[in-house]
Short mmCIF file of C-alpha atoms and ligand atoms in Angstrom, two decimals:
data_model
loop_
_atom_site.label_atom_id
_atom_site.label_comp_id
_atom_site.label_asym_id
_atom_site.label_seq_id
_atom_site.Cartn_x
_atom_site.Cartn_y
_atom_site.Cartn_z
CA UNK Y 21 0.00 0.00 0.00
CA UNK Y 22 2.84 2.40 0.94
CA UNK Y 23 4.41 2.04 -2.52
CA UNK Y 24 1.06 2.83 -4.16
CA UNK Y 25 0.55 5.91 -1.98
CA UNK Y 26 4.00 7.23 -2.94
CA UNK Y 27 3.33 6.57 -6.63
CA UNK Y 28 -0.03 8.38 -6.58
CA UNK Y 29 1.52 11.39 -4.83
CA UNK Y 30 4.34 11.38 -7.42
CA UNK Y 31 1.80 11.22 -10.27
CA UNK Y 32 -0.10 14.14 -8.72
CA UNK Y 33 3.10 16.14 -8.44
CA UNK Y 34 4.01 15.44 -12.10
CA UNK Y 35 0.49 16.47 -13.14
CA UNK Y 36 0.84 19.74 -11.18
CA UNK Y 37 4.14 20.36 -12.98
CA UNK Y 38 2.24 20.28 -16.26
CA UNK Y 39 3.07 16.75 -17.38
CA UNK Y 40 -0.55 15.70 -17.63
CA UNK Y 41 -2.52 13.00 -15.87
CA UNK Y 42 -0.91 9.57 -15.82
CA UNK Y 43 -3.19 7.19 -13.93
CA UNK Y 44 -5.13 4.67 -16.00
CA UNK Y 45 -7.85 2.34 -14.71
CA UNK Y 46 -9.09 -0.94 -16.12
CA UNK Y 47 -12.23 -1.99 -14.28
CA UNK Y 48 -14.60 -4.93 -14.34
CA UNK Y 49 -17.70 -6.35 -12.76
CA UNK Y 50 -16.11 -6.52 -9.28
CA UNK Y 51 -16.40 -2.72 -9.17
CA UNK Y 52 -20.18 -3.00 -9.27
CA UNK Y 53 -20.89 -5.99 -7.01
CA UNK Y 54 -21.21 -3.60 -4.03
CA UNK Y 55 -23.99 -1.90 -6.02
CA UNK Y 56 -25.98 -5.14 -6.12
CA UNK Y 57 -24.98 -6.24 -9.64
CA UNK Y 58 -23.51 -9.77 -9.77
CA UNK Y 59 -20.25 -10.31 -11.61
CA UNK Y 60 -19.83 -12.94 -14.35
CA UNK Y 61 -17.48 -15.67 -13.21
CA UNK Y 62 -17.73 -15.83 -9.40
CA UNK Y 63 -19.97 -18.35 -7.67
CA UNK Y 64 -23.42 -16.77 -7.90
CA UNK Y 65 -22.30 -14.71 -10.90
CA UNK Y 66 -24.16 -14.40 -14.19
CA UNK Y 67 -22.59 -17.44 -15.85
CA UNK Y 68 -22.87 -19.61 -12.74
CA UNK Y 69 -26.58 -18.84 -12.33
CA UNK Y 70 -27.54 -18.99 -16.03
CA UNK Y 71 -30.55 -21.30 -16.49
CA UNK Y 72 -30.63 -22.26 -20.18
CA UNK Y 73 -33.81 -24.28 -19.58
CA UNK Y 74 -35.89 -21.12 -18.98
CA UNK Y 75 -34.55 -19.28 -22.04
CA UNK Y 76 -36.39 -19.36 -25.36
CA UNK Y 77 -34.03 -21.52 -27.40
CA UNK Y 78 -33.77 -24.83 -29.22
CA UNK Y 79 -32.61 -27.97 -27.39
CA UNK Y 80 -29.21 -27.69 -29.13
CA UNK Y 81 -28.85 -24.02 -28.21
CA UNK Y 82 -29.70 -24.75 -24.54
CA UNK Y 83 -27.18 -27.59 -24.42
CA UNK Y 84 -24.54 -25.32 -25.96
CA UNK Y 85 -25.25 -22.59 -23.34
CA UNK Y 86 -25.05 -25.17 -20.54
CA UNK Y 87 -21.59 -26.16 -21.82
CA UNK Y 88 -20.45 -22.57 -22.36
CA UNK Y 89 -22.61 -19.89 -20.67
CA UNK Y 90 -20.74 -17.08 -22.45
CA UNK Y 91 -22.66 -18.12 -25.59
CA UNK Y 92 -25.61 -16.14 -24.26
CA UNK Y 93 -23.62 -12.97 -25.05
CA UNK Y 94 -22.04 -14.29 -28.26
CA UNK Y 95 -22.83 -13.03 -31.76
CA UNK Y 96 -22.92 -16.61 -33.06
CA UNK Y 97 -26.01 -17.36 -30.95
CA UNK Y 98 -27.54 -13.86 -31.05
CA UNK Y 99 -27.50 -13.80 -34.86
CA UNK Y 100 -29.50 -17.06 -34.93
CA UNK Y 101 -31.69 -16.37 -31.90
CA UNK Y 102 -31.64 -12.98 -30.09
CA UNK Y 103 -34.14 -14.02 -27.39
CA UNK Y 104 -31.83 -15.60 -24.75
CA UNK Y 105 -29.75 -12.41 -24.60
CA UNK Y 106 -32.81 -10.15 -24.33
CA UNK Y 107 -34.47 -12.40 -21.73
CA UNK Y 108 -31.31 -12.48 -19.61
CA UNK Y 109 -30.84 -8.71 -19.84
CA UNK Y 110 -34.53 -7.71 -19.48
CA UNK Y 111 -34.36 -6.43 -15.86
CA UNK Y 112 -31.15 -4.50 -16.46
CA UNK Y 113 -32.64 -2.84 -19.54
CA UNK Y 114 -35.86 -1.93 -17.75
CA UNK Y 115 -34.17 -0.81 -14.51
CA UNK Y 116 -31.64 1.59 -15.99
CA UNK Y 117 -30.76 4.17 -13.35
CA UNK Y 118 -31.83 1.97 -10.42
CA UNK Y 119 -28.26 1.43 -9.21
CA UNK Y 120 -25.86 3.86 -7.57
CA UNK Y 121 -22.08 3.75 -8.10
CA UNK Y 122 -19.75 2.14 -5.58
CA UNK Y 123 -16.96 3.72 -3.59
CA UNK Y 124 -14.56 2.25 -6.15
CA UNK Y 125 -16.28 4.26 -8.91
CA UNK Y 126 -16.04 7.37 -6.75
CA UNK Y 127 -12.34 6.73 -6.13
CA UNK Y 128 -11.87 7.06 -9.90
CA UNK Y 129 -13.84 10.32 -9.65
CA UNK Y 130 -11.49 11.53 -6.92
CA UNK Y 131 -8.53 10.81 -9.23
CA UNK Y 132 -10.10 12.96 -11.93
CA UNK Y 133 -10.99 15.74 -9.50
CA UNK Y 134 -7.35 15.79 -8.41
CA UNK Y 135 -6.08 15.95 -11.99
CA UNK Y 136 -4.40 12.53 -12.17
CA UNK Y 137 -6.91 10.45 -14.13
CA UNK Y 138 -5.79 9.90 -17.70
CA UNK Y 139 -8.34 7.25 -18.67
CA UNK Y 140 -10.88 4.85 -17.16
CA UNK Y 141 -11.34 1.76 -19.31
CA UNK Y 142 -14.43 -0.05 -18.09
CA UNK Y 143 -15.55 -3.47 -19.21
CA UNK Y 144 -18.86 -2.84 -17.45
CA UNK Y 145 -22.02 -2.07 -19.38
CA UNK Y 146 -23.95 -0.76 -16.36
CA UNK Y 147 -23.05 2.89 -17.02
CA UNK Y 148 -22.09 3.50 -13.37
CA UNK Y 149 -18.87 5.32 -14.28
CA UNK Y 150 -21.05 7.91 -16.02
CA UNK Y 151 -23.10 8.27 -12.83
CA UNK Y 152 -20.08 9.78 -11.05
CA UNK Y 153 -20.31 13.50 -11.82
CA UNK Y 154 -16.63 14.29 -11.44
CA UNK Y 155 -15.37 11.73 -14.00
CA UNK Y 156 -15.10 13.66 -17.27
CA UNK Y 157 -17.00 11.86 -20.00
CA UNK Y 158 -14.06 11.88 -22.42
CA UNK Y 159 -11.89 10.02 -19.90
CA UNK Y 160 -14.24 7.00 -19.86
CA UNK Y 161 -13.85 4.26 -22.47
CA UNK Y 162 -16.69 1.72 -22.28
CA UNK Y 163 -14.74 -1.17 -23.75
CA UNK Y 164 -17.75 -3.51 -23.96
CA UNK Y 165 -20.30 -0.85 -24.88
CA UNK Y 166 -23.33 0.25 -22.93
CA UNK Y 167 -26.75 -0.94 -21.84
CA UNK Y 168 -28.20 2.54 -22.02
CA UNK Y 169 -28.56 2.90 -25.79
CA UNK Y 170 -30.14 0.57 -28.34
CA UNK Y 171 -29.32 -0.16 -31.97
CA UNK Y 172 -29.65 -2.87 -34.58
CA UNK Y 173 -26.73 -5.31 -34.35
CA UNK Y 174 -26.99 -5.82 -38.14
CA UNK Y 175 -27.21 -2.31 -39.60
CA UNK Y 176 -26.41 -0.13 -36.55
CA UNK Y 177 -29.62 1.88 -36.94
CA UNK Y 178 -30.29 3.41 -33.51
CA UNK Y 179 -33.61 2.91 -31.74
CA UNK Y 180 -34.93 5.46 -29.26
CA UNK Y 181 -34.14 3.94 -25.86
CA UNK Y 182 -37.56 4.60 -24.34
CA UNK Y 183 -39.20 2.94 -27.34
CA UNK Y 184 -36.76 0.03 -27.00
CA UNK Y 185 -37.57 -0.34 -23.29
CA UNK Y 186 -41.30 -0.36 -24.06
CA UNK Y 187 -40.71 -3.04 -26.72
CA UNK Y 188 -38.69 -5.15 -24.28
CA UNK Y 189 -41.38 -4.84 -21.62
CA UNK Y 190 -44.09 -5.85 -24.08
CA UNK Y 191 -42.27 -8.51 -26.13
CA UNK Y 192 -39.70 -10.19 -23.90
CA UNK Y 193 -40.81 -12.65 -21.23
CA UNK Y 194 -39.69 -12.22 -17.65
CA UNK Y 195 -37.58 -15.27 -16.78
CA UNK Y 196 -37.01 -13.97 -13.24
CA UNK Y 197 -40.69 -13.46 -12.34
CA UNK Y 198 -42.61 -15.57 -14.87
CA UNK Y 199 -46.06 -14.34 -13.83
CA UNK Y 200 -45.09 -10.81 -14.88
CA UNK Y 201 -44.63 -9.74 -18.52
CA UNK Y 202 -45.75 -11.54 -21.68
CA UNK Y 203 -46.10 -15.36 -21.69
CA UNK Y 204 -43.73 -15.78 -24.67
CA UNK Y 205 -40.99 -13.69 -26.26
CA UNK Y 206 -40.95 -12.04 -29.68
CA UNK Y 207 -37.77 -10.48 -31.10
CA UNK Y 208 -37.49 -6.73 -31.64
CA UNK Y 209 -37.38 -5.95 -35.33
CA UNK Y 210 -35.26 -3.15 -36.82
CA UNK Y 211 -37.29 -0.55 -38.72
CA UNK Y 212 -34.40 0.02 -41.16
CA UNK Y 213 -33.30 -3.49 -42.18
CA UNK Y 214 -36.25 -5.55 -40.88
CA UNK Y 215 -33.97 -8.02 -39.09
CA UNK Y 216 -34.91 -8.99 -35.51
CA UNK Y 217 -31.55 -7.89 -34.11
CA UNK Y 218 -32.19 -4.75 -32.05
CA UNK Y 219 -30.38 -4.82 -28.71
CA UNK Y 220 -28.52 -2.55 -26.27
CA UNK Y 221 -25.23 -1.32 -27.68
CA UNK Y 222 -23.14 -3.81 -25.72
CA UNK Y 223 -20.28 -5.69 -27.37
CA UNK Y 224 -21.02 -9.37 -27.98
CA UNK Y 225 -18.26 -11.96 -28.15
CA UNK Y 226 -17.28 -12.24 -31.80
CA UNK Y 227 -17.89 -8.52 -32.48
CA UNK Y 228 -15.43 -5.69 -32.51
CA UNK Y 229 -14.70 -3.33 -29.62
CA UNK Y 230 -15.33 0.41 -30.11
CA UNK Y 231 -12.60 2.13 -32.13
CA UNK Y 232 -11.93 4.48 -29.24
CA UNK Y 233 -10.36 1.52 -27.38
CA UNK Y 234 -7.82 0.85 -30.16
CA UNK Y 235 -7.29 4.58 -30.80
CA UNK Y 236 -6.37 5.40 -27.20
CA UNK Y 237 -4.87 2.25 -25.66
CA UNK Y 238 -1.32 2.55 -27.10
CA UNK Y 239 -0.77 6.16 -25.96
CA UNK Y 240 -2.55 5.68 -22.63
CA UNK Y 241 -0.51 2.62 -21.68
CA UNK Y 242 2.72 4.28 -22.81
CA UNK Y 243 1.96 7.33 -20.64
CA UNK Y 244 0.69 5.43 -17.60
CA UNK Y 245 2.68 5.89 -14.39
CA UNK Y 246 0.11 3.71 -12.65
CA UNK Y 247 -2.35 1.18 -14.04
CA UNK Y 248 -5.05 0.30 -11.52
CA UNK Y 249 -6.80 -2.96 -12.41
CA UNK Y 250 -9.96 -3.22 -10.32
CA UNK Y 251 -12.53 -6.01 -9.97
CA UNK Y 252 -11.82 -8.03 -13.08
CA UNK Y 253 -10.75 -11.62 -13.75
CA UNK Y 254 -8.70 -10.32 -16.73
CA UNK Y 255 -10.01 -13.25 -18.72
CA UNK Y 256 -11.31 -11.34 -21.75
CA UNK Y 257 -9.16 -10.09 -24.60
CA UNK Y 258 -8.39 -7.52 -25.92
CA UNK Y 259 -9.34 -5.48 -22.81
CA UNK Y 260 -6.97 -7.54 -20.65
CA UNK Y 261 -4.09 -6.68 -23.02
CA UNK Y 262 -3.86 -3.26 -21.35
CA UNK Y 263 -1.94 -5.06 -18.60
CA UNK Y 264 0.75 -6.40 -20.93
CA UNK Y 265 0.81 -3.16 -22.94
CA UNK Y 266 1.97 -1.31 -19.81
CA UNK Y 267 5.65 -1.93 -19.33
CA UNK Y 268 6.26 -3.27 -15.86
CA UNK Y 269 9.57 -1.43 -15.79
CA UNK Y 270 7.96 2.00 -16.09
CA UNK Y 271 4.36 1.53 -14.92
CA UNK Y 272 3.28 0.53 -11.43
CA UNK Y 273 0.58 -2.09 -12.06
CA UNK Y 274 -1.78 -2.32 -9.10
CA UNK Y 275 -4.36 -5.10 -8.97
CA UNK Y 276 -7.25 -4.41 -6.58
CA UNK Y 277 -9.22 -7.63 -6.59
CA UNK Y 278 -10.64 -10.45 -4.53
CA UNK Y 279 -8.22 -12.90 -6.19
CA UNK Y 280 -4.82 -12.67 -7.87
CA UNK Y 281 -5.27 -12.81 -11.65
CA UNK Y 282 -3.35 -11.87 -14.78
CA UNK Y 283 -0.32 -14.14 -14.37
CA UNK Y 284 -0.74 -15.23 -18.00
CA UNK Y 285 -0.45 -11.55 -18.96
CA UNK Y 286 2.87 -11.16 -17.13
CA UNK Y 287 1.43 -9.70 -13.91
CA UNK Y 288 3.67 -11.13 -11.22
CA UNK Y 289 3.71 -9.42 -7.83
CA UNK Y 290 6.10 -12.04 -6.42
CA UNK Y 291 8.83 -11.30 -9.00
CA UNK Y 292 8.18 -7.80 -10.42
CA UNK Y 293 8.71 -4.99 -7.95
CA UNK Y 294 6.38 -2.80 -10.03
CA UNK Y 295 3.46 -5.25 -9.71
CA UNK Y 296 1.35 -4.87 -6.57
CA UNK Y 297 -1.62 -7.00 -5.57
CA UNK Y 298 -4.01 -5.44 -3.04
CA UNK Y 299 -6.20 -8.35 -2.07
CA UNK Y 300 -9.80 -7.95 -0.88
CA UNK Y 301 -13.02 -6.13 -1.70
CA UNK Y 302 -12.41 -3.17 -4.02
CA UNK Y 303 -14.39 -0.65 -1.96
CA UNK Y 304 -12.59 -1.45 1.28
CA UNK Y 305 -9.15 -1.41 -0.37
CA UNK Y 306 -9.71 1.87 -2.19
CA UNK Y 307 -11.22 3.42 0.95
CA UNK Y 308 -8.03 2.52 2.80
CA UNK Y 309 -5.94 3.93 -0.05
CA UNK Y 310 -7.97 7.16 -0.07
CA UNK Y 311 -7.43 7.51 3.68
CA UNK Y 312 -3.69 6.97 3.26
CA UNK Y 313 -3.63 9.59 0.49
CA UNK Y 314 -5.57 12.12 2.57
CA UNK Y 315 -8.43 11.96 0.04
CA UNK Y 316 -11.07 10.62 2.40
CA UNK Y 317 -13.09 13.85 2.29
CA UNK Y 318 -13.61 13.48 -1.49
CA UNK Y 319 -15.33 10.15 -0.88
CA UNK Y 320 -17.15 11.33 2.24
CA UNK Y 321 -18.67 14.20 0.25
CA UNK Y 322 -19.89 11.72 -2.37
CA UNK Y 323 -21.46 9.22 0.05
CA UNK Y 324 -25.05 10.33 -0.71
CA UNK Y 325 -24.60 9.27 -4.31
CA UNK Y 326 -23.05 5.88 -3.45
CA UNK Y 327 -24.58 2.44 -3.25
CA UNK Y 328 -25.81 1.76 0.28
CA UNK Y 329 -23.22 -0.90 0.99
CA UNK Y 330 -20.40 1.43 -0.13
CA UNK Y 331 -21.71 4.38 1.89
CA UNK Y 332 -21.97 2.15 4.98
CA UNK Y 333 -18.15 2.08 5.11
CA UNK Y 334 -18.30 5.59 6.56
CA UNK Y 335 -20.31 4.41 9.54
CA UNK Y 336 -18.45 1.14 10.11
P1 OAD P 429 -15.57 -11.47 -13.93
O1 OAD P 429 -16.81 -11.96 -13.27
O2 OAD P 429 -14.93 -12.35 -14.92
O3 OAD P 429 -14.47 -11.13 -12.83
C1 OAD P 429 -14.79 -10.34 -11.70
C2 OAD P 429 -13.56 -10.33 -10.80
O4 OAD P 429 -13.80 -9.44 -9.73
C3 OAD P 429 -13.25 -11.70 -10.18
O5 OAD P 429 -11.84 -11.89 -10.17
C4 OAD P 429 -13.80 -11.56 -8.76
O6 OAD P 429 -13.07 -12.34 -7.82
C5 OAD P 429 -13.58 -10.09 -8.50
N1 OAD P 429 -14.53 -9.46 -7.57
C6 OAD P 429 -15.87 -9.62 -7.46
N2 OAD P 429 -16.38 -8.78 -6.55
C7 OAD P 429 -15.35 -8.06 -6.07
C8 OAD P 429 -15.23 -7.02 -5.12
N3 OAD P 429 -16.28 -6.52 -4.49
N4 OAD P 429 -14.01 -6.52 -4.90
C9 OAD P 429 -12.90 -6.99 -5.54
N5 OAD P 429 -12.96 -7.98 -6.43
C10 OAD P 429 -14.16 -8.50 -6.72
O7 OAD P 429 -15.93 -10.05 -14.55
P2 OAD P 429 -15.08 -9.22 -15.63
O8 OAD P 429 -13.63 -9.45 -15.46
O9 OAD P 429 -15.57 -7.83 -15.56
O10 OAD P 429 -17.84 -9.42 -21.40
O11 OAD P 429 -15.56 -9.88 -16.97
C11 OAD P 429 -15.00 -9.44 -18.17
C12 OAD P 429 -15.96 -9.63 -19.28
O12 OAD P 429 -16.42 -10.99 -19.29
C13 OAD P 429 -17.26 -8.83 -19.15
O13 OAD P 429 -17.13 -7.49 -19.58
C14 OAD P 429 -18.21 -9.61 -20.01
C15 OAD P 429 -17.85 -11.00 -19.55
O14 OAD P 429 -18.13 -12.03 -20.42
C16 OAD P 429 -18.78 -9.55 -22.39
O15 OAD P 429 -19.94 -9.81 -22.16
C17 OAD P 429 -18.23 -9.32 -23.75
#
């Protein structure tokens, strides 16, 4: 922790000297679990709890999802049958805005407020980075897209999000509370190309990441004094490549996570002095770091706009 505190202070001092912000974040679902959103790969996560038998799909498609749950967010399945994806995502589409950001999200905000945030790459589609007022919009790169806009996956024609939500409510069955919503699902058809492929603008496996990722990643990783990797299993490429793109001789790579990950990407806290693993829940770790930095007041001031569990750290 001490090494990280010194590095953040040094980055702040370089920024004050006019060298620009040099802290980069790569975040994942573990940043939002405190907000009540399950991650993907933990026990109880989205893949662990996927129930192919309740999704509208053929026997073969259900068997394939049981073998590999990531298929539910894969273009190969969506292009044949968009319903499993829409059924799985129905509550998140309809409840946009129901969640508040975590302390970890607000820690990123504190970095921006203090002039050290160069970029926040988020793999999350929940939009919670955008719910932190003090993170400048241009510093956020939503690597896997967003749940808060809708478009046709075939022709990219946008659909008004309120109209999309209404269509989801009316056409997509509720697999979580089956006595609510329609009894069977119907796909949402694009008005431009007539294909039934309208969905939130999230990135499916097998589809390309936004260009802004490829445009910014080389310069951001080259300029990074610190790369904070928070709440991600680092199992998905190319987002996880940010770790290997940062040279461990010039960038302090700090993993804030419940488990040590990224060894296959060269992250090695036992052999590289510039690799640091801060083990434990992201909120608690970043709260401790903020206290050590003397930034606690930034987070305290933001507690009203934090998820309940995150805000409870101030009364613990
Ligand atoms: P994962 O579920 O793969 O990994 C979440 C990581 O966060 C795990 O290592 C957990 O141990 C850790 N974790 C969970 N809660 C935590 C907490 N409160 N504090 C600290 N660590 C915590 O989620 P991602 O790495 O984000 O892509 O998944 C990456 C991509 O895989 C997603 O963007 C999604 C998914 O398939 C697509 O859908 C394309």
